[in-house]
Tab-separated table of C-alpha atoms in Angstrom:
chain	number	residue	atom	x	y	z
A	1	UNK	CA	-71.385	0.199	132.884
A	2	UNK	CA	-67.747	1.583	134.214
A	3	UNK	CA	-66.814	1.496	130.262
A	4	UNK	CA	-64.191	-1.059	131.293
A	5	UNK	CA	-64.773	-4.221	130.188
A	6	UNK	CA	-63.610	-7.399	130.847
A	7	UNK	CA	-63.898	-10.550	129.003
A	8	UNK	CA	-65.189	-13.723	130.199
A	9	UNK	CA	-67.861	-13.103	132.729
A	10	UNK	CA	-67.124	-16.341	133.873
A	11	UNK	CA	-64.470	-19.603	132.964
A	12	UNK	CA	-64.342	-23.105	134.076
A	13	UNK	CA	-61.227	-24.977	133.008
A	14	UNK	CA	-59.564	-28.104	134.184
A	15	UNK	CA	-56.123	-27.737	135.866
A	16	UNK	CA	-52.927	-27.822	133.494
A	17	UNK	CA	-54.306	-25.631	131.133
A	18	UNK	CA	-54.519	-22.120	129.628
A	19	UNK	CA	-56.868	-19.472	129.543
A	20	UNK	CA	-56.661	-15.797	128.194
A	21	UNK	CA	-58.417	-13.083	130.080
A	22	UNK	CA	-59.123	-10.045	128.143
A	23	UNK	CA	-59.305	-5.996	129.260
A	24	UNK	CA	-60.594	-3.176	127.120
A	25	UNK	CA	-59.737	0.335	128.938
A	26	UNK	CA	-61.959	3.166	129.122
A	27	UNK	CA	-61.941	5.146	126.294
A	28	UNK	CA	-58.843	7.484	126.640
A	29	UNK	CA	-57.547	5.646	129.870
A	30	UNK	CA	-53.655	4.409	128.848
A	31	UNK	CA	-53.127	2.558	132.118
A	32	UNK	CA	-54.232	-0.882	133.122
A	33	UNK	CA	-53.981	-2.803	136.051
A	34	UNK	CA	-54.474	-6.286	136.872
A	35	UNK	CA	-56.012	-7.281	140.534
A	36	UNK	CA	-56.903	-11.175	141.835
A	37	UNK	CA	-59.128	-11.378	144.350
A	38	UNK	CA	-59.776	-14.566	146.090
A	39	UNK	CA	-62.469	-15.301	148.012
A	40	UNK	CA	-63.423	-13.408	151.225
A	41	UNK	CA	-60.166	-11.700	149.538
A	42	UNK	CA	-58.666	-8.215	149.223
A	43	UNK	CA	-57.227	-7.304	145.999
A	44	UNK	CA	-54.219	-8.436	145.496
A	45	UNK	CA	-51.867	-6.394	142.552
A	46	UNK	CA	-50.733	-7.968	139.676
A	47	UNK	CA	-49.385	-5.983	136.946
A	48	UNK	CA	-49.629	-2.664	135.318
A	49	UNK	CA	-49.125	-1.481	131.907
A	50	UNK	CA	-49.155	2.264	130.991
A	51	UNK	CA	-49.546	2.919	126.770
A	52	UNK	CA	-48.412	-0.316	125.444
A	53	UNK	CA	-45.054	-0.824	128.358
A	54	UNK	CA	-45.476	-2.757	131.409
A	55	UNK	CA	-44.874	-0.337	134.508
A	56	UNK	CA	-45.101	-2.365	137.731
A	57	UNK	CA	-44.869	-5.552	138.903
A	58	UNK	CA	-46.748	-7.075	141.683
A	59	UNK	CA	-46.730	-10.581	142.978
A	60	UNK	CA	-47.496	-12.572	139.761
A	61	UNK	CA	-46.693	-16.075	139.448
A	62	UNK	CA	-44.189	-17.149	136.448
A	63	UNK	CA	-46.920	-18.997	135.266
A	64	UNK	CA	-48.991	-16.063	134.833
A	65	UNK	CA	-48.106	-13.301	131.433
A	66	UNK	CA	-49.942	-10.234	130.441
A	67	UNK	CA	-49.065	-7.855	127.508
A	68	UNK	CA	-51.119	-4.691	126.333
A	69	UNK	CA	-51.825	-4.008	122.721
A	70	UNK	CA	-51.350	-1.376	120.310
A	71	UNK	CA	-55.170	-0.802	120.457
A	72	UNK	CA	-54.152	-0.641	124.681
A	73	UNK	CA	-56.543	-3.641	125.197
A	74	UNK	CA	-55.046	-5.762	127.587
A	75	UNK	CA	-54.881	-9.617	127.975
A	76	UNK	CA	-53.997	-11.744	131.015
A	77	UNK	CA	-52.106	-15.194	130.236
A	78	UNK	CA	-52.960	-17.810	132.995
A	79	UNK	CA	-50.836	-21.552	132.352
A	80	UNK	CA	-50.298	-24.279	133.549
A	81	UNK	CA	-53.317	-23.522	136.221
A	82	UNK	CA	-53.888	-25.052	139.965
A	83	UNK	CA	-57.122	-25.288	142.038
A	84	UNK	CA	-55.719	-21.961	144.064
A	85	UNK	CA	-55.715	-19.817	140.428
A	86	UNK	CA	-59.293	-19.623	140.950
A	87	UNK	CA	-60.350	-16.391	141.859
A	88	UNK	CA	-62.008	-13.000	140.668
A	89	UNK	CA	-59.234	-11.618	138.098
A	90	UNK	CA	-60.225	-7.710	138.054
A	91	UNK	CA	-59.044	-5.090	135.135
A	92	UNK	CA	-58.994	-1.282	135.960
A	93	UNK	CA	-58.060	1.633	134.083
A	94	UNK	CA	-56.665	5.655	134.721
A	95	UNK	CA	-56.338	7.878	132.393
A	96	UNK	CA	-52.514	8.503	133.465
A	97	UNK	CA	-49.480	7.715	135.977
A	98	UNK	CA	-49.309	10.068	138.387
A	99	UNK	CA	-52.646	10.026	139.774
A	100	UNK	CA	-53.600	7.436	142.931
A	101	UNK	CA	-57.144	7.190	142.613
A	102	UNK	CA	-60.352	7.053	140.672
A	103	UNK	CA	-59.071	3.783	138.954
A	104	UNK	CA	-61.895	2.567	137.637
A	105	UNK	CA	-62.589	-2.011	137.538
A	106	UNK	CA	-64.695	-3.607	135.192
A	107	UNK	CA	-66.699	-6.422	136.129
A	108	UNK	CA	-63.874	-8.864	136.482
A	109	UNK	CA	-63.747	-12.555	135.092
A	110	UNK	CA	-64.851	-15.445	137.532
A	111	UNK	CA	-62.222	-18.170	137.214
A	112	UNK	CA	-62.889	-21.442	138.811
A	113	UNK	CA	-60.277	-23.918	138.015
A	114	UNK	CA	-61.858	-27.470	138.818
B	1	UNK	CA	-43.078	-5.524	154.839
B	2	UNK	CA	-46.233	-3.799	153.589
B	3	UNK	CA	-49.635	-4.017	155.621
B	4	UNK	CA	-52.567	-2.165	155.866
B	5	UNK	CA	-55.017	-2.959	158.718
B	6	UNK	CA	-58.601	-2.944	158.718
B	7	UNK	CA	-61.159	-4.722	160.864
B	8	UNK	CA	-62.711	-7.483	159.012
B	9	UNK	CA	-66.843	-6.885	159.657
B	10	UNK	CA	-68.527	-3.916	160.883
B	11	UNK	CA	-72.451	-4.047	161.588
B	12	UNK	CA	-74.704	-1.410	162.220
B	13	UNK	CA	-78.679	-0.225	161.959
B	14	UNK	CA	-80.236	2.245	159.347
B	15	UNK	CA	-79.167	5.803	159.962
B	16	UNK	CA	-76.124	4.810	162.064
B	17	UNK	CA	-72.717	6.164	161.439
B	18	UNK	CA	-69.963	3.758	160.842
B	19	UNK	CA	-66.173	4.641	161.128
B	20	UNK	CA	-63.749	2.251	159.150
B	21	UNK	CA	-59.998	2.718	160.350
B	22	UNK	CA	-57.015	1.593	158.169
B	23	UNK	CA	-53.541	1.729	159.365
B	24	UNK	CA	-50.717	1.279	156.743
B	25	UNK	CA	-47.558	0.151	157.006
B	26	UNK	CA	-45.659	1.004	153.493
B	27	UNK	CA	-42.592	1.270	151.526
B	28	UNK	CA	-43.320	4.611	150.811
B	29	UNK	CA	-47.010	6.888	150.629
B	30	UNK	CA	-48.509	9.091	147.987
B	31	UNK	CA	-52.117	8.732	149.267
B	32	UNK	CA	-55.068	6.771	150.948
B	33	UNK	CA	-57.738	5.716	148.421
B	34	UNK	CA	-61.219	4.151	149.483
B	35	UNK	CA	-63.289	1.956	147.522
B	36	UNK	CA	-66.394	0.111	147.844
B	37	UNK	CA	-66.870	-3.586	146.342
B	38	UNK	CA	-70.619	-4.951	146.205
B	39	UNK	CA	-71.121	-8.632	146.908
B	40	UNK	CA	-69.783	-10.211	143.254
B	41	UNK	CA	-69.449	-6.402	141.861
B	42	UNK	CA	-66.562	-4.174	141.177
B	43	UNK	CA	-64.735	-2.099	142.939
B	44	UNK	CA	-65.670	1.602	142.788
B	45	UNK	CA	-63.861	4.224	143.633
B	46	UNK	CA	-65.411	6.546	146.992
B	47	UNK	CA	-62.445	8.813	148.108
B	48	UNK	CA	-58.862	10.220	147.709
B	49	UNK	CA	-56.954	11.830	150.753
B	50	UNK	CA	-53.458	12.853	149.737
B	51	UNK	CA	-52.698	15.362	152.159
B	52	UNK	CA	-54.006	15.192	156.471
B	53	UNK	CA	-57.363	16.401	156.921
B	54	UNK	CA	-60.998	15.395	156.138
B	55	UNK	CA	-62.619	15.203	152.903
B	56	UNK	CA	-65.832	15.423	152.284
B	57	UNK	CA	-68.205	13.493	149.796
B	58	UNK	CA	-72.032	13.807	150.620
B	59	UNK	CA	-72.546	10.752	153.285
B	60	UNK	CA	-69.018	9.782	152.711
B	61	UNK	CA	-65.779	11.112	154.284
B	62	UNK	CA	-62.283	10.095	154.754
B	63	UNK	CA	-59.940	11.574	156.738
B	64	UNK	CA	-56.235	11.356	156.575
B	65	UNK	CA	-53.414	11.888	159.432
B	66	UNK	CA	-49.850	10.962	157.526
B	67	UNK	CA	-47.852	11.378	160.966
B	68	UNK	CA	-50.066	8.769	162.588
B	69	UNK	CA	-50.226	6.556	159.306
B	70	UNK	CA	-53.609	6.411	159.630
B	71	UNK	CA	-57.160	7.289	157.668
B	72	UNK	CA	-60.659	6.053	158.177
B	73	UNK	CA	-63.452	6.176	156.312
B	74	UNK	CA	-66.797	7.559	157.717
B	75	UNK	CA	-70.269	6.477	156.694
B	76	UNK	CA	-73.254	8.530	157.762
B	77	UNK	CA	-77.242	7.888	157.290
B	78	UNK	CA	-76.264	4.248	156.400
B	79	UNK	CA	-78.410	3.016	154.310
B	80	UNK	CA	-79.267	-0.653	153.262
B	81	UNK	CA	-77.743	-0.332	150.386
B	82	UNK	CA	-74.263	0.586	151.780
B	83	UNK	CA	-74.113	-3.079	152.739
B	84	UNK	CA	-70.581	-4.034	151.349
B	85	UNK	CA	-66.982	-3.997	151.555
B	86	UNK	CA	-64.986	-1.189	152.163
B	87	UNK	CA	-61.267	-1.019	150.916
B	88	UNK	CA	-58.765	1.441	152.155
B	89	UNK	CA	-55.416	1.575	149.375
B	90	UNK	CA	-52.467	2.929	149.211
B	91	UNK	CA	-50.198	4.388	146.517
B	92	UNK	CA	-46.555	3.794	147.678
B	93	UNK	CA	-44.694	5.397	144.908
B	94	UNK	CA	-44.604	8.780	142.817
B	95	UNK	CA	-44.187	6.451	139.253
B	96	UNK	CA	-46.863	4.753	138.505
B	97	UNK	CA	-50.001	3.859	140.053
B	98	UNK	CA	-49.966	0.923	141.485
B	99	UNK	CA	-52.425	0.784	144.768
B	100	UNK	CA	-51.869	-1.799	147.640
B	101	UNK	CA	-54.775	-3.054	149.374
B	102	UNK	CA	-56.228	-3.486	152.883
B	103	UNK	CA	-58.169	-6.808	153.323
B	104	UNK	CA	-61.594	-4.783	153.354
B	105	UNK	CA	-64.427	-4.286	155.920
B	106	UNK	CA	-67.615	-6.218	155.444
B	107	UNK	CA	-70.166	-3.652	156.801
B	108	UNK	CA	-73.749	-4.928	157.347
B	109	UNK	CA	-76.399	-2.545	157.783
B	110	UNK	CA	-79.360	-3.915	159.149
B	111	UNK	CA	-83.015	-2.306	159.338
């Protein structure tokens, strides 16, 4: 266990909808990034949030929203989804900014969008 | 644009040594990260070179030449159980810590 942890293991869902992918931190961590993979994949960056304000943007679709909580739990809006959403949807955590490695992933969440 | 370069599959036997090479192509670099992703598994973290040089991590090390823009990752006694990917990263800027990826190395190790 990494101590991050990420919520659905797994999701089917039909295309045209929603889901909501959820991210606790490691305990004390205040950043969080979100990663797709796809398959065969490297990870491709998302989004960051650092203590409640979103830091960086990556290459993240309109479609696609994330916010981090008060609690710094973390949750990853997918809409209005396509066959190509589906993909491995990592969460990682640091404990601050200014580092550039020892992030550490939680599982991830399996998305297949049917 | 950005780009880093890795080869896509390495194989080797039990007890080999491997060498992965990444070659980066950034907006800007703070560092060369390595991490290793089990089939269906997480990423987890191996190494950290900031500065040019070698570092050293039991069978693991990673060595770093900035003015080349260009690291590699060094696996010795492989193991079965260092089948996997490998992923060189890179943090391009001093704010945050966003990390770009390479497209991994598959490395088999066969008996």
């Amino acid at each position: 266990d990494s101590g991050v942890t990420q919520t659905p293991k797994h999701l089917i869902t039909a295309t045209g909808q929603r889901v909501t992918l959820r991210c606790s931190p490691r305990s004390g961590d205040l950043s969080v990034y979100w990663y797709q993979q796809s398959l065969d994949q490297g990870l491709q960056f998302l989004i960051q949030y650092y203590n409640g304000e979103e830091r960086a943007k990556g290459n993240i679709l309109e479609r696609f929203s994330a916010q981090q909580f008060p609690d710094l739990h973390s949750e990853l809006n997918l809409s209005s989804l396509e066959l190509g959403d589906s993909a491995l949807y990592f969460c990682a955590s640091a404990a601050s900014e200014g580092i550039g490695y020892g992030y550490t992933f939680g599982s991830g969440t399996r998305l297949t969008v049917v | 644009g950005q780009s880093l370069e890795q080869p896509s599959e390495v194989t080797a036997v039990e007890g080999a040594i491997v060498q992965i090479n990444c070659t980066y192509q950034t907006s800007g670099f703070y560092g060369l990260s390595w991490y290793q992703q089990h089939d269906g598994g997480a990423p987890t973290f191996l190494s950290y070179n900031a500065l040019d040089g070698l570092e050293e991590t039991g069978r693991f090390s990673s060595f770093l030449s900035r003015s080349d823009s260009y690291g590699y990752l060094l696996l010795q006694e492989l193991q079965m159980k260092d089948s996997a990917s490998y992923f060189c990263a890179v943090k391009e800027s001093a704010a945050g810590n966003k990390l770009t990826f390479g497209g991994g190395t598959r490395v088999l190790v066969k008996p």
